[in-house]
Short mmCIF file of C-alpha atoms and ligand atoms in Angstrom, two decimals:
data_model
loop_
_atom_site.label_atom_id
_atom_site.label_comp_id
_atom_site.label_asym_id
_atom_site.label_seq_id
_atom_site.Cartn_x
_atom_site.Cartn_y
_atom_site.Cartn_z
CA MET A 1 25.26 88.66 -35.35
CA ALA A 2 22.69 89.85 -37.95
CA PHE A 3 21.98 92.86 -35.76
CA TYR A 4 25.69 93.79 -35.66
CA ASN A 5 25.98 93.43 -39.42
CA LYS A 6 22.91 95.67 -39.82
CA LEU A 7 24.42 98.24 -37.35
CA ILE A 8 27.72 98.24 -39.27
CA LEU A 9 25.70 98.77 -42.52
CA LEU A 10 23.89 101.58 -40.97
CA CYS A 11 27.08 103.18 -39.83
CA LEU A 12 28.51 102.95 -43.34
CA ILE A 13 25.44 104.49 -44.89
CA LEU A 14 25.65 107.30 -42.34
CA LEU A 15 29.33 107.78 -43.10
CA MET A 16 28.61 107.97 -46.80
CA MET A 17 25.89 110.52 -46.16
CA ILE A 18 28.30 112.64 -44.09
CA SER A 19 30.96 112.66 -46.76
CA SER A 20 28.55 113.25 -49.68
CA GLU A 21 27.30 116.27 -47.78
CA ALA A 22 30.70 118.09 -48.40
CA THR A 23 29.76 121.44 -49.82
CA SER A 24 31.41 122.89 -52.93
CA TYR A 25 30.96 126.36 -54.41
CA THR A 26 31.62 127.33 -57.99
CA LEU A 27 32.25 130.65 -59.77
CA ASP A 28 33.33 131.53 -63.39
CA LEU A 29 36.79 132.87 -63.88
CA ILE A 30 36.66 135.21 -66.93
CA HIS A 31 39.86 136.62 -68.43
CA ARG A 32 39.58 140.40 -68.97
CA ASP A 33 40.49 139.88 -72.53
CA SER A 34 37.79 137.25 -73.13
CA PRO A 35 34.88 138.24 -75.25
CA PHE A 36 32.66 137.51 -72.02
CA SER A 37 34.45 140.11 -70.17
CA PRO A 38 32.98 143.46 -69.81
CA VAL A 39 36.32 145.18 -70.82
CA TYR A 40 36.77 143.17 -74.05
CA ASP A 41 37.62 145.46 -76.87
CA PRO A 42 37.12 143.66 -80.20
CA SER A 43 39.19 146.32 -82.03
CA ARG A 44 42.32 145.55 -80.11
CA THR A 45 44.63 142.93 -81.70
CA ASN A 46 46.05 140.01 -79.75
CA LEU A 47 49.41 141.59 -79.75
CA GLN A 48 47.93 144.75 -78.09
CA ARG A 49 46.16 142.62 -75.46
CA ARG A 50 49.28 140.55 -74.78
CA THR A 51 51.31 143.69 -74.42
CA SER A 52 49.20 145.39 -71.85
CA SER A 53 49.06 142.03 -70.04
CA PHE A 54 52.91 141.95 -70.04
CA LEU A 55 52.89 145.61 -68.84
CA ARG A 56 50.62 144.69 -65.94
CA SER A 57 53.12 141.96 -64.99
CA ILE A 58 55.95 144.45 -64.71
CA ALA A 59 53.85 146.79 -62.76
CA ARG A 60 52.98 144.15 -60.26
CA SER A 61 56.47 142.55 -59.96
CA SER A 62 58.25 145.93 -59.58
CA SER A 63 56.55 147.07 -56.43
CA LYS A 64 58.60 145.15 -53.91
CA SER A 65 55.31 143.66 -52.57
CA PRO A 66 56.41 141.73 -49.57
CA SER A 67 58.12 144.68 -47.84
CA SER A 68 55.42 147.15 -48.63
CA PRO A 69 52.28 147.37 -46.49
CA ILE A 70 50.20 147.84 -49.65
CA THR A 71 49.14 145.10 -51.97
CA PRO A 72 50.00 145.73 -55.66
CA PHE A 73 47.33 144.59 -57.99
CA SER A 74 46.99 144.10 -61.63
CA GLY A 75 43.90 141.80 -62.13
CA ASP A 76 43.72 139.64 -65.15
CA TYR A 77 40.55 137.83 -64.12
CA VAL A 78 37.00 138.85 -63.14
CA THR A 79 34.09 136.84 -61.74
CA ARG A 80 30.41 137.32 -61.05
CA PHE A 81 28.44 136.40 -57.92
CA ARG A 82 25.27 137.70 -56.27
CA ILE A 83 24.73 139.18 -52.86
CA GLY A 84 21.84 140.00 -50.74
CA ASN A 85 18.11 139.14 -50.86
CA PRO A 86 16.75 139.88 -53.38
CA PRO A 87 20.20 139.03 -54.97
CA VAL A 88 22.13 141.71 -56.77
CA GLU A 89 24.89 140.90 -59.31
CA VAL A 90 28.45 141.79 -58.45
CA LEU A 91 31.32 141.82 -60.90
CA ALA A 92 34.58 141.42 -58.92
CA LEU A 93 38.30 141.30 -59.77
CA VAL A 94 39.73 138.06 -58.54
CA ASP A 95 42.83 138.69 -56.24
CA THR A 96 44.87 136.09 -54.56
CA HIS A 97 47.01 138.86 -53.09
CA SER A 98 44.39 140.33 -50.87
CA ASP A 99 41.83 139.13 -48.35
CA LEU A 100 38.68 141.29 -48.30
CA THR A 101 35.82 140.89 -50.60
CA TRP A 102 34.06 144.24 -51.07
CA THR A 103 31.61 145.81 -53.43
CA GLN A 104 30.29 149.43 -53.88
CA CYS A 105 27.29 150.20 -51.78
CA GLN A 106 24.50 152.72 -51.53
CA PRO A 107 24.53 155.28 -50.06
CA CYS A 108 27.68 156.77 -51.62
CA LYS A 109 29.43 159.30 -49.54
CA ASP A 110 28.95 162.97 -50.60
CA ASN A 111 25.96 161.96 -52.75
CA GLU A 112 27.05 160.23 -55.78
CA ASN A 113 30.80 161.22 -55.54
CA GLY A 114 31.71 158.48 -53.18
CA CYS A 115 31.17 155.76 -55.87
CA TYR A 116 32.76 155.37 -59.33
CA LYS A 117 30.60 154.34 -62.23
CA GLN A 118 29.85 150.67 -62.51
CA LYS A 119 27.96 148.53 -65.12
CA THR A 120 25.79 146.50 -62.69
CA PRO A 121 23.25 148.12 -60.46
CA LEU A 122 24.67 149.42 -57.14
CA PHE A 123 24.00 147.23 -54.22
CA ASP A 124 21.82 148.90 -51.55
CA PRO A 125 21.88 147.21 -48.20
CA LYS A 126 18.60 148.91 -47.17
CA GLU A 127 16.92 146.79 -49.92
CA SER A 128 18.30 143.53 -48.73
CA LYS A 129 16.46 141.42 -46.16
CA THR A 130 19.70 139.59 -45.15
CA TYR A 131 22.12 142.44 -44.77
CA ARG A 132 23.46 142.90 -41.15
CA ASN A 133 25.98 145.42 -39.93
CA LEU A 134 28.71 144.34 -37.51
CA SER A 135 30.03 146.07 -34.35
CA CYS A 136 33.72 146.15 -33.32
CA ALA A 137 32.94 143.66 -30.54
CA SER A 138 31.78 141.00 -33.09
CA SER A 139 33.93 137.86 -33.62
CA GLU A 140 33.45 138.40 -37.43
CA CYS A 141 35.11 141.95 -37.12
CA ALA A 142 38.11 140.27 -35.40
CA LEU A 143 38.70 138.27 -38.66
CA MET A 144 40.48 141.27 -40.05
CA VAL A 145 43.30 141.07 -37.66
CA ASP A 146 45.57 138.97 -39.89
CA ALA A 147 44.47 140.44 -43.14
CA ALA A 148 46.82 141.37 -45.83
CA GLY A 149 48.67 144.63 -45.73
CA GLY A 150 46.55 147.42 -47.12
CA LEU A 151 43.38 146.51 -45.18
CA TYR A 152 42.82 148.47 -42.02
CA PRO A 153 40.00 147.93 -39.61
CA ALA A 154 38.81 151.10 -37.87
CA CYS A 155 37.83 150.19 -34.41
CA ASP A 156 38.16 152.10 -31.22
CA GLN A 157 35.23 150.98 -29.06
CA ASP A 158 33.34 147.82 -29.02
CA GLN A 159 30.04 149.61 -29.58
CA GLN A 160 31.31 151.27 -32.73
CA PRO A 161 30.48 149.87 -36.23
CA CYS A 162 33.09 147.73 -37.71
CA THR A 163 34.49 149.67 -40.62
CA TYR A 164 37.41 149.36 -43.05
CA HIS A 165 39.84 151.02 -45.36
CA VAL A 166 41.51 149.18 -48.09
CA PHE A 167 44.30 150.50 -50.19
CA TYR A 168 46.03 149.01 -53.26
CA LEU A 169 49.23 150.14 -54.97
CA ASN A 170 48.02 151.54 -58.19
CA HIS A 171 50.38 151.74 -61.10
CA GLU A 172 49.95 153.76 -64.24
CA VAL A 173 52.19 151.89 -66.24
CA GLU A 174 51.68 153.96 -69.39
CA ASN A 175 52.88 157.13 -67.73
CA ASN A 176 55.17 155.52 -65.06
CA SER A 177 53.58 157.04 -62.03
CA LYS A 178 52.92 155.14 -58.83
CA SER A 179 50.45 156.17 -56.32
CA VAL A 180 48.68 154.74 -53.24
CA ILE A 181 44.99 155.36 -53.41
CA PRO A 182 42.34 154.40 -50.90
CA ASN A 183 40.26 152.22 -53.13
CA SER A 184 37.32 151.45 -50.83
CA GLU A 185 36.03 152.52 -47.34
CA GLY A 186 32.95 151.37 -45.74
CA ASP A 187 31.20 149.03 -43.21
CA ILE A 188 32.07 145.40 -42.63
CA ALA A 189 28.91 143.46 -42.79
CA VAL A 190 27.34 139.91 -42.98
CA GLU A 191 25.47 139.17 -46.18
CA THR A 192 24.29 136.25 -48.24
CA LEU A 193 26.63 135.49 -51.18
CA THR A 194 25.02 133.34 -53.94
CA PHE A 195 27.37 131.14 -56.19
CA ASN A 196 26.82 130.00 -59.83
CA ASP A 197 25.00 126.83 -58.80
CA ASP A 198 22.58 128.77 -56.50
CA VAL A 199 24.28 127.75 -53.35
CA SER A 200 24.14 130.56 -50.76
CA VAL A 201 26.36 131.34 -47.79
CA LYS A 202 26.42 134.08 -45.28
CA VAL A 203 29.84 135.85 -45.61
CA VAL A 204 31.61 138.75 -44.03
CA PHE A 205 32.25 141.42 -46.69
CA GLY A 206 32.94 145.05 -47.10
CA CYS A 207 30.11 147.38 -48.07
CA GLY A 208 31.99 150.37 -49.63
CA HIS A 209 30.48 153.74 -49.40
CA ASN A 210 33.48 155.67 -50.48
CA ASN A 211 35.39 154.27 -53.42
CA VAL A 212 38.01 155.50 -55.89
CA GLY A 213 37.77 153.30 -59.05
CA GLY A 214 41.38 153.16 -60.39
CA PHE A 215 42.16 149.86 -61.97
CA VAL A 216 39.07 148.29 -60.38
CA GLU A 217 36.94 150.66 -62.41
CA LYS A 218 38.97 150.15 -65.42
CA ALA A 219 38.04 146.50 -65.32
CA TYR A 220 34.50 147.62 -65.11
CA ALA A 221 34.32 145.67 -61.66
CA SER A 222 32.18 146.85 -58.91
CA GLY A 223 34.49 145.37 -56.27
CA VAL A 224 37.19 142.62 -55.43
CA LEU A 225 37.09 138.98 -54.48
CA GLY A 226 39.74 138.53 -51.93
CA LEU A 227 41.35 134.99 -51.99
CA GLY A 228 44.40 135.68 -49.92
CA ARG A 229 45.50 133.47 -46.80
CA GLY A 230 44.00 135.66 -44.18
CA SER A 231 41.04 134.71 -41.90
CA ILE A 232 38.66 137.19 -43.73
CA SER A 233 39.52 135.73 -47.14
CA LEU A 234 36.52 134.03 -48.81
CA VAL A 235 38.33 130.65 -48.96
CA ASN A 236 38.82 130.71 -45.16
CA GLN A 237 35.21 131.76 -44.45
CA LEU A 238 33.75 128.99 -46.61
CA GLY A 239 35.83 126.37 -44.98
CA GLY A 240 35.21 127.61 -41.50
CA GLY A 241 31.64 128.37 -40.66
CA GLY A 242 29.77 129.03 -44.00
CA GLY A 243 29.31 125.48 -45.24
CA GLY A 244 31.63 123.04 -43.36
CA GLY A 245 33.75 122.35 -46.34
CA ALA A 246 37.56 122.40 -46.55
CA LYS A 247 39.65 125.48 -46.71
CA TYR A 248 40.53 124.82 -50.26
CA PHE A 249 40.09 126.30 -53.70
CA SER A 250 41.21 125.29 -57.14
CA TYR A 251 41.13 126.58 -60.62
CA CYS A 252 42.13 125.46 -64.12
CA LEU A 253 43.04 128.24 -66.61
CA THR A 254 42.36 127.51 -70.15
CA ARG A 255 45.10 128.29 -72.78
CA SER A 256 42.62 130.32 -74.82
CA GLU A 257 41.50 133.67 -73.22
CA SER A 258 38.18 133.41 -74.94
CA GLU A 259 37.16 130.48 -72.98
CA SER A 260 36.03 130.89 -69.33
CA SER A 261 36.92 128.39 -66.69
CA LYS A 262 35.86 127.56 -63.24
CA ILE A 263 37.05 128.42 -59.65
CA ARG A 264 35.78 125.81 -57.04
CA PHE A 265 35.84 126.03 -53.30
CA GLY A 266 35.55 123.43 -50.55
CA SER A 267 36.17 119.71 -50.46
CA ASN A 268 34.94 119.01 -53.97
CA ALA A 269 37.53 121.39 -55.24
CA VAL A 270 40.31 119.12 -54.08
CA VAL A 271 42.66 118.38 -57.01
CA GLY A 272 43.05 114.67 -58.27
CA ARG A 273 41.16 111.50 -58.15
CA PRO A 274 42.51 108.14 -57.01
CA GLY A 275 45.33 107.23 -59.36
CA ASP A 276 46.10 110.81 -60.54
CA LYS A 277 49.71 111.89 -60.21
CA VAL A 278 49.24 115.00 -58.21
CA GLY A 279 52.26 117.05 -57.38
CA SER A 280 52.34 118.92 -54.17
CA THR A 281 54.55 121.65 -52.71
CA PRO A 282 54.37 123.10 -49.30
CA LEU A 283 53.04 126.69 -48.60
CA ARG A 284 55.55 128.90 -46.82
CA ASN A 285 55.54 132.21 -45.11
CA GLY A 286 56.68 135.11 -47.32
CA LEU A 287 60.04 136.83 -47.15
CA VAL A 288 58.79 139.25 -44.70
CA VAL A 289 57.55 137.25 -41.85
CA SER A 290 54.62 139.48 -40.99
CA VAL A 291 53.25 138.98 -44.52
CA ARG A 292 51.60 135.54 -44.62
CA ASN A 293 48.82 136.27 -47.02
CA LEU A 294 50.46 135.27 -50.29
CA TYR A 295 50.76 131.81 -51.80
CA THR A 296 54.50 131.58 -51.31
CA VAL A 297 56.33 128.26 -52.19
CA THR A 298 59.83 127.28 -52.83
CA LEU A 299 61.38 126.97 -56.18
CA GLU A 300 64.70 124.97 -56.17
CA GLY A 301 65.65 125.29 -59.80
CA ILE A 302 64.58 125.16 -63.42
CA SER A 303 65.90 122.73 -66.01
CA VAL A 304 66.26 123.42 -69.67
CA GLY A 305 66.67 120.11 -71.45
CA ASN A 306 69.15 118.25 -69.26
CA GLN A 307 70.71 121.47 -67.87
CA ARG A 308 69.54 122.31 -64.50
CA ILE A 309 69.95 125.81 -63.11
CA GLU A 310 69.87 125.96 -59.30
CA TYR A 311 67.82 128.79 -58.00
CA SER A 312 69.80 128.89 -54.75
CA SER A 313 73.10 129.53 -56.52
CA TYR A 314 72.20 133.12 -57.26
CA THR A 315 71.28 135.08 -54.15
CA HIS A 316 71.77 133.75 -50.68
CA VAL A 317 68.16 134.74 -49.83
CA LEU A 318 66.97 132.41 -52.55
CA LYS A 319 68.16 129.45 -50.48
CA ARG A 320 65.51 130.04 -47.91
CA LYS A 321 62.21 128.32 -48.15
CA GLY A 322 59.49 130.48 -49.66
CA ASN A 323 61.09 132.37 -52.43
CA ILE A 324 58.40 132.61 -55.15
CA VAL A 325 54.67 133.62 -55.19
CA ILE A 326 52.06 131.78 -57.21
CA ASP A 327 49.76 134.52 -58.50
CA SER A 328 46.57 134.30 -60.47
CA ALA A 329 46.64 137.97 -61.28
CA THR A 330 50.09 138.44 -63.02
CA SER A 331 50.55 137.01 -66.50
CA MET A 332 54.30 136.44 -66.71
CA THR A 333 56.77 134.46 -64.58
CA VAL A 334 59.04 136.97 -63.12
CA LEU A 335 62.53 135.83 -61.87
CA PRO A 336 65.31 137.57 -60.06
CA SER A 337 67.66 139.18 -62.53
CA SER A 338 70.79 137.03 -62.32
CA PHE A 339 68.92 133.81 -62.36
CA TYR A 340 66.95 135.05 -65.19
CA ASP A 341 70.03 135.74 -67.22
CA THR A 342 71.35 132.30 -66.84
CA LEU A 343 67.89 130.89 -67.80
CA GLU A 344 67.71 133.04 -70.78
CA SER A 345 71.26 131.87 -72.03
CA ALA A 346 70.28 128.30 -71.55
CA LEU A 347 66.85 129.01 -73.59
CA VAL A 348 68.88 130.64 -76.34
CA ASN A 349 71.44 127.67 -76.49
CA GLY A 350 68.52 125.03 -76.09
CA THR A 351 66.23 126.61 -78.84
CA ARG A 352 68.88 127.38 -81.45
CA ALA A 353 66.53 129.76 -83.23
CA LYS A 354 67.34 133.16 -84.55
CA ARG A 355 66.84 135.87 -81.76
CA VAL A 356 64.95 139.10 -82.82
CA PRO A 357 64.24 142.30 -80.99
CA ASP A 358 61.25 142.19 -78.54
CA PRO A 359 58.22 143.76 -80.05
CA ARG A 360 56.76 144.31 -76.61
CA LYS A 361 59.69 146.47 -75.63
CA THR A 362 60.14 144.56 -72.34
CA ASN A 363 63.68 143.40 -73.41
CA GLY A 364 62.61 139.87 -73.30
CA LEU A 365 63.68 136.81 -75.21
CA CYS A 366 62.11 136.55 -78.70
CA PHE A 367 62.73 134.36 -81.59
CA GLU A 368 61.84 134.23 -85.24
CA GLN A 369 59.10 131.73 -85.60
CA VAL A 370 60.14 129.03 -88.01
CA ALA A 371 58.72 125.51 -88.43
CA THR A 372 62.11 124.05 -87.32
CA VAL A 373 62.30 125.57 -83.82
CA ASN A 374 63.06 122.72 -81.41
CA TYR A 375 61.85 123.98 -78.06
CA PRO A 376 63.63 122.29 -75.13
CA VAL A 377 61.69 120.71 -72.30
CA ILE A 378 61.47 123.23 -69.29
CA THR A 379 60.89 121.88 -65.95
CA ALA A 380 60.26 123.89 -62.76
CA HIS A 381 61.57 122.14 -59.71
CA PHE A 382 59.40 123.14 -56.88
CA GLN A 383 60.14 121.64 -53.40
CA GLY A 384 58.66 118.14 -53.59
CA ALA A 385 57.19 118.65 -57.14
CA ASP A 386 58.55 118.76 -60.57
CA LEU A 387 56.31 120.55 -62.96
CA VAL A 388 57.00 120.33 -66.72
CA LEU A 389 56.20 123.75 -68.18
CA SER A 390 54.55 123.21 -71.65
CA ASN A 391 56.19 125.12 -74.56
CA GLU A 392 52.86 126.58 -75.39
CA ASN A 393 53.00 128.24 -71.88
CA SER A 394 56.55 129.34 -72.11
CA PHE A 395 56.61 130.62 -75.65
CA LEU A 396 53.82 132.77 -76.95
CA GLU A 397 53.26 134.18 -80.52
CA VAL A 398 53.07 138.05 -79.90
CA GLY A 399 53.38 139.30 -83.52
CA VAL A 400 53.56 137.91 -87.07
CA GLY A 401 56.35 135.29 -87.04
CA VAL A 402 57.62 136.36 -83.59
CA VAL A 403 57.57 134.23 -80.50
CA CYS A 404 58.60 135.52 -77.13
CA SER A 405 59.22 133.77 -73.86
CA THR A 406 56.78 134.37 -70.91
CA PHE A 407 59.73 134.56 -68.51
CA LEU A 408 60.40 138.13 -67.39
CA ARG A 409 63.59 139.57 -65.97
CA GLY A 410 62.81 140.94 -62.45
CA GLU A 411 63.95 144.56 -61.63
CA GLY A 412 66.55 143.29 -59.08
CA ASP A 413 68.12 140.28 -57.69
CA ASP A 414 65.81 140.28 -54.68
CA PRO A 415 63.74 137.12 -54.54
CA SER A 416 60.69 139.31 -53.43
CA VAL A 417 60.14 139.99 -57.11
CA ALA A 418 59.65 136.31 -58.00
CA ILE A 419 56.20 135.44 -59.31
CA PHE A 420 54.99 132.32 -60.95
CA GLY A 421 52.57 133.83 -63.39
CA ASN A 422 49.13 132.70 -64.82
CA MET A 423 50.52 131.91 -68.30
CA HIS A 424 52.58 129.15 -66.86
CA GLN A 425 49.61 127.90 -64.86
CA ARG A 426 47.45 127.20 -67.98
CA ASN A 427 46.29 123.66 -68.50
CA ILE A 428 47.19 122.76 -64.94
CA LEU A 429 44.48 122.23 -62.35
CA ILE A 430 46.03 124.06 -59.29
CA GLY A 431 44.67 123.58 -55.71
CA PHE A 432 45.35 125.77 -52.85
CA ASP A 433 45.08 123.80 -49.67
CA LEU A 434 44.99 126.13 -46.53
CA ASP A 435 44.22 123.32 -44.22
CA ASN A 436 47.39 121.33 -45.10
CA HIS A 437 49.50 124.16 -46.16
CA LYS A 438 50.28 123.10 -49.70
CA VAL A 439 49.70 123.77 -53.40
CA ASP A 440 48.65 120.84 -55.55
CA PHE A 441 49.36 120.55 -59.35
CA LEU A 442 47.75 118.32 -61.95
CA PRO A 443 48.38 118.83 -65.67
CA THR A 444 44.87 118.80 -67.20
CA ASP A 445 43.05 119.95 -70.38
CA CYS A 446 41.26 122.78 -68.75
CA ALA A 447 39.05 123.33 -71.82
CA LYS A 448 37.26 120.03 -71.08
CA PRO A 449 34.73 120.11 -68.20
CA GLN A 450 36.35 119.13 -64.97
C1 LIG B 501 24.93 150.30 -41.07
O1 LIG B 501 25.73 151.15 -40.39
C2 LIG B 501 25.91 152.37 -40.91
C3 LIG B 501 26.84 153.25 -40.11
O2 LIG B 501 28.11 152.82 -40.17
C4 LIG B 501 24.50 153.09 -41.13
O3 LIG B 501 24.67 154.32 -41.78
C5 LIG B 501 23.54 152.17 -41.87
O4 LIG B 501 22.26 152.66 -41.86
C6 LIG B 501 23.52 150.71 -41.25
N1 LIG B 501 22.76 149.93 -42.18
C7 LIG B 501 21.78 149.03 -41.67
C8 LIG B 501 21.01 148.37 -42.76
O5 LIG B 501 21.53 148.85 -40.55
C1 LIG B 502 49.00 159.76 -65.58
O1 LIG B 502 49.02 160.06 -64.23
C2 LIG B 502 48.30 161.12 -63.84
C3 LIG B 502 48.45 161.45 -62.30
O2 LIG B 502 49.74 161.37 -61.89
C4 LIG B 502 46.81 161.02 -64.24
O3 LIG B 502 46.05 162.13 -63.91
C5 LIG B 502 46.70 160.75 -65.70
O4 LIG B 502 45.39 160.37 -65.97
C6 LIG B 502 47.56 159.49 -66.05
N1 LIG B 502 47.56 159.20 -67.48
C7 LIG B 502 47.17 158.07 -67.98
C8 LIG B 502 47.15 157.91 -69.47
O5 LIG B 502 46.85 157.03 -67.35
C1 LIG B 503 74.08 124.06 -75.03
O1 LIG B 503 73.05 122.94 -75.38
C2 LIG B 503 73.87 121.69 -75.60
C3 LIG B 503 72.66 120.62 -75.84
O2 LIG B 503 71.92 121.16 -76.84
C4 LIG B 503 74.51 121.30 -74.26
O3 LIG B 503 75.18 120.10 -74.46
C5 LIG B 503 75.55 122.40 -73.74
O4 LIG B 503 76.03 122.02 -72.56
C6 LIG B 503 74.77 123.79 -73.71
N1 LIG B 503 75.76 124.77 -73.46
C7 LIG B 503 75.56 125.77 -72.61
C8 LIG B 503 76.71 126.78 -72.51
O5 LIG B 503 74.56 125.81 -71.99
#
């Protein structure tokens, strides 16, 4: 009997050891308007920062993303990690819309012309002991098959090197021009990626030898961290082979842009401890079936006080499951125009404050800020999860005595414009669960260590 008890104890200890082995990886998430960000411009006022952030939201939402093969991109957050051995620091734009992680690499095509100027030293694969090129026949190269639109593998024969071209839709909001530019071309390779806490993992990434900077350069980034839902996305690589964790990542955006926060990967990133009231909503395919890389969920309605506005009453397409994208890289929450109009009337009625012209020139909803404004409780009803949107997230001071809503009227009534933006995600710990196809929410004070 004693023997069996000891055996059971041993099994329990082994089980505990296995579960505590669960790996987690952490990176800093830095807002580009944060003093820690390389693009921080102390001479710009908060209003100027917010206006360009709003303009970036419009650029991203007006590009009809799901029907276009190209990923639109604005990029509010940057992160740092190291690659290679000896390790070289990479500053990357964080993008939940695209899959490939890439950075500029030596040698640059046509001497130095193939690379744009970057702040950190350029990564040279020849100097790294751990860099390995991949061929078209490799299983790692095959990871690119279901990658987001805009990423093209270039493979004809098995013996050929596995190469890529990645394109983003580049908006010049200030002068209204739109162009598709090849942002990066290069080799698909395996390399060691080192996280904040010195944990290293072998990952598949793009070594870009021919790069056009565009908005990536404007953010002083040397590349992009791809966190979409495709197989080559970092989140899927970490969950799969790299460390044996879950295909899961979470972040908690602070209300103040001057504070950085964390993005975590793996089973330690899972949102909620026993007893926490975690809300969960299923991940769905996008409106275009072939686009499965976005974090698309279903919004059923929004309540202002006791008045519930059904999302599905507006366009028949809104009834379908998968009608809004949760996006880390767009500031504002963008809603189809007729639904937005009803929501705006409800907000005007519910707030009972004096409406003033929009200083951002986005034709949004702005009020005179007086001490007596009674903001209504706004609740987003996602499928299976009601999320109370705090007033600090829904109304932002954008000028002296002027408060504007962070909801934005979409360019059309097409639900493909709908985005749940990062301003509404602040002070919520949000988990993206690719194993169980759901998004988890837990209201949290993100300024406190998680
Ligand atoms: C990787 O492949 C490229 C050709 O695509 C070649 O120029 C380069 O030297 C290779 N790098 C290493 C470290 O083998
Ligand atoms: C406006 O667009 C043109 C290309 O169409 C570009 O050359 C120019 O730099 C842009 N201007 C600004 C201010 O971004
Ligand atoms: C306006 O708000 C009041 C509550 O403050 C509500 O009873 C009424 O139905 C609302 N009217 C409209 C048209 O939304």
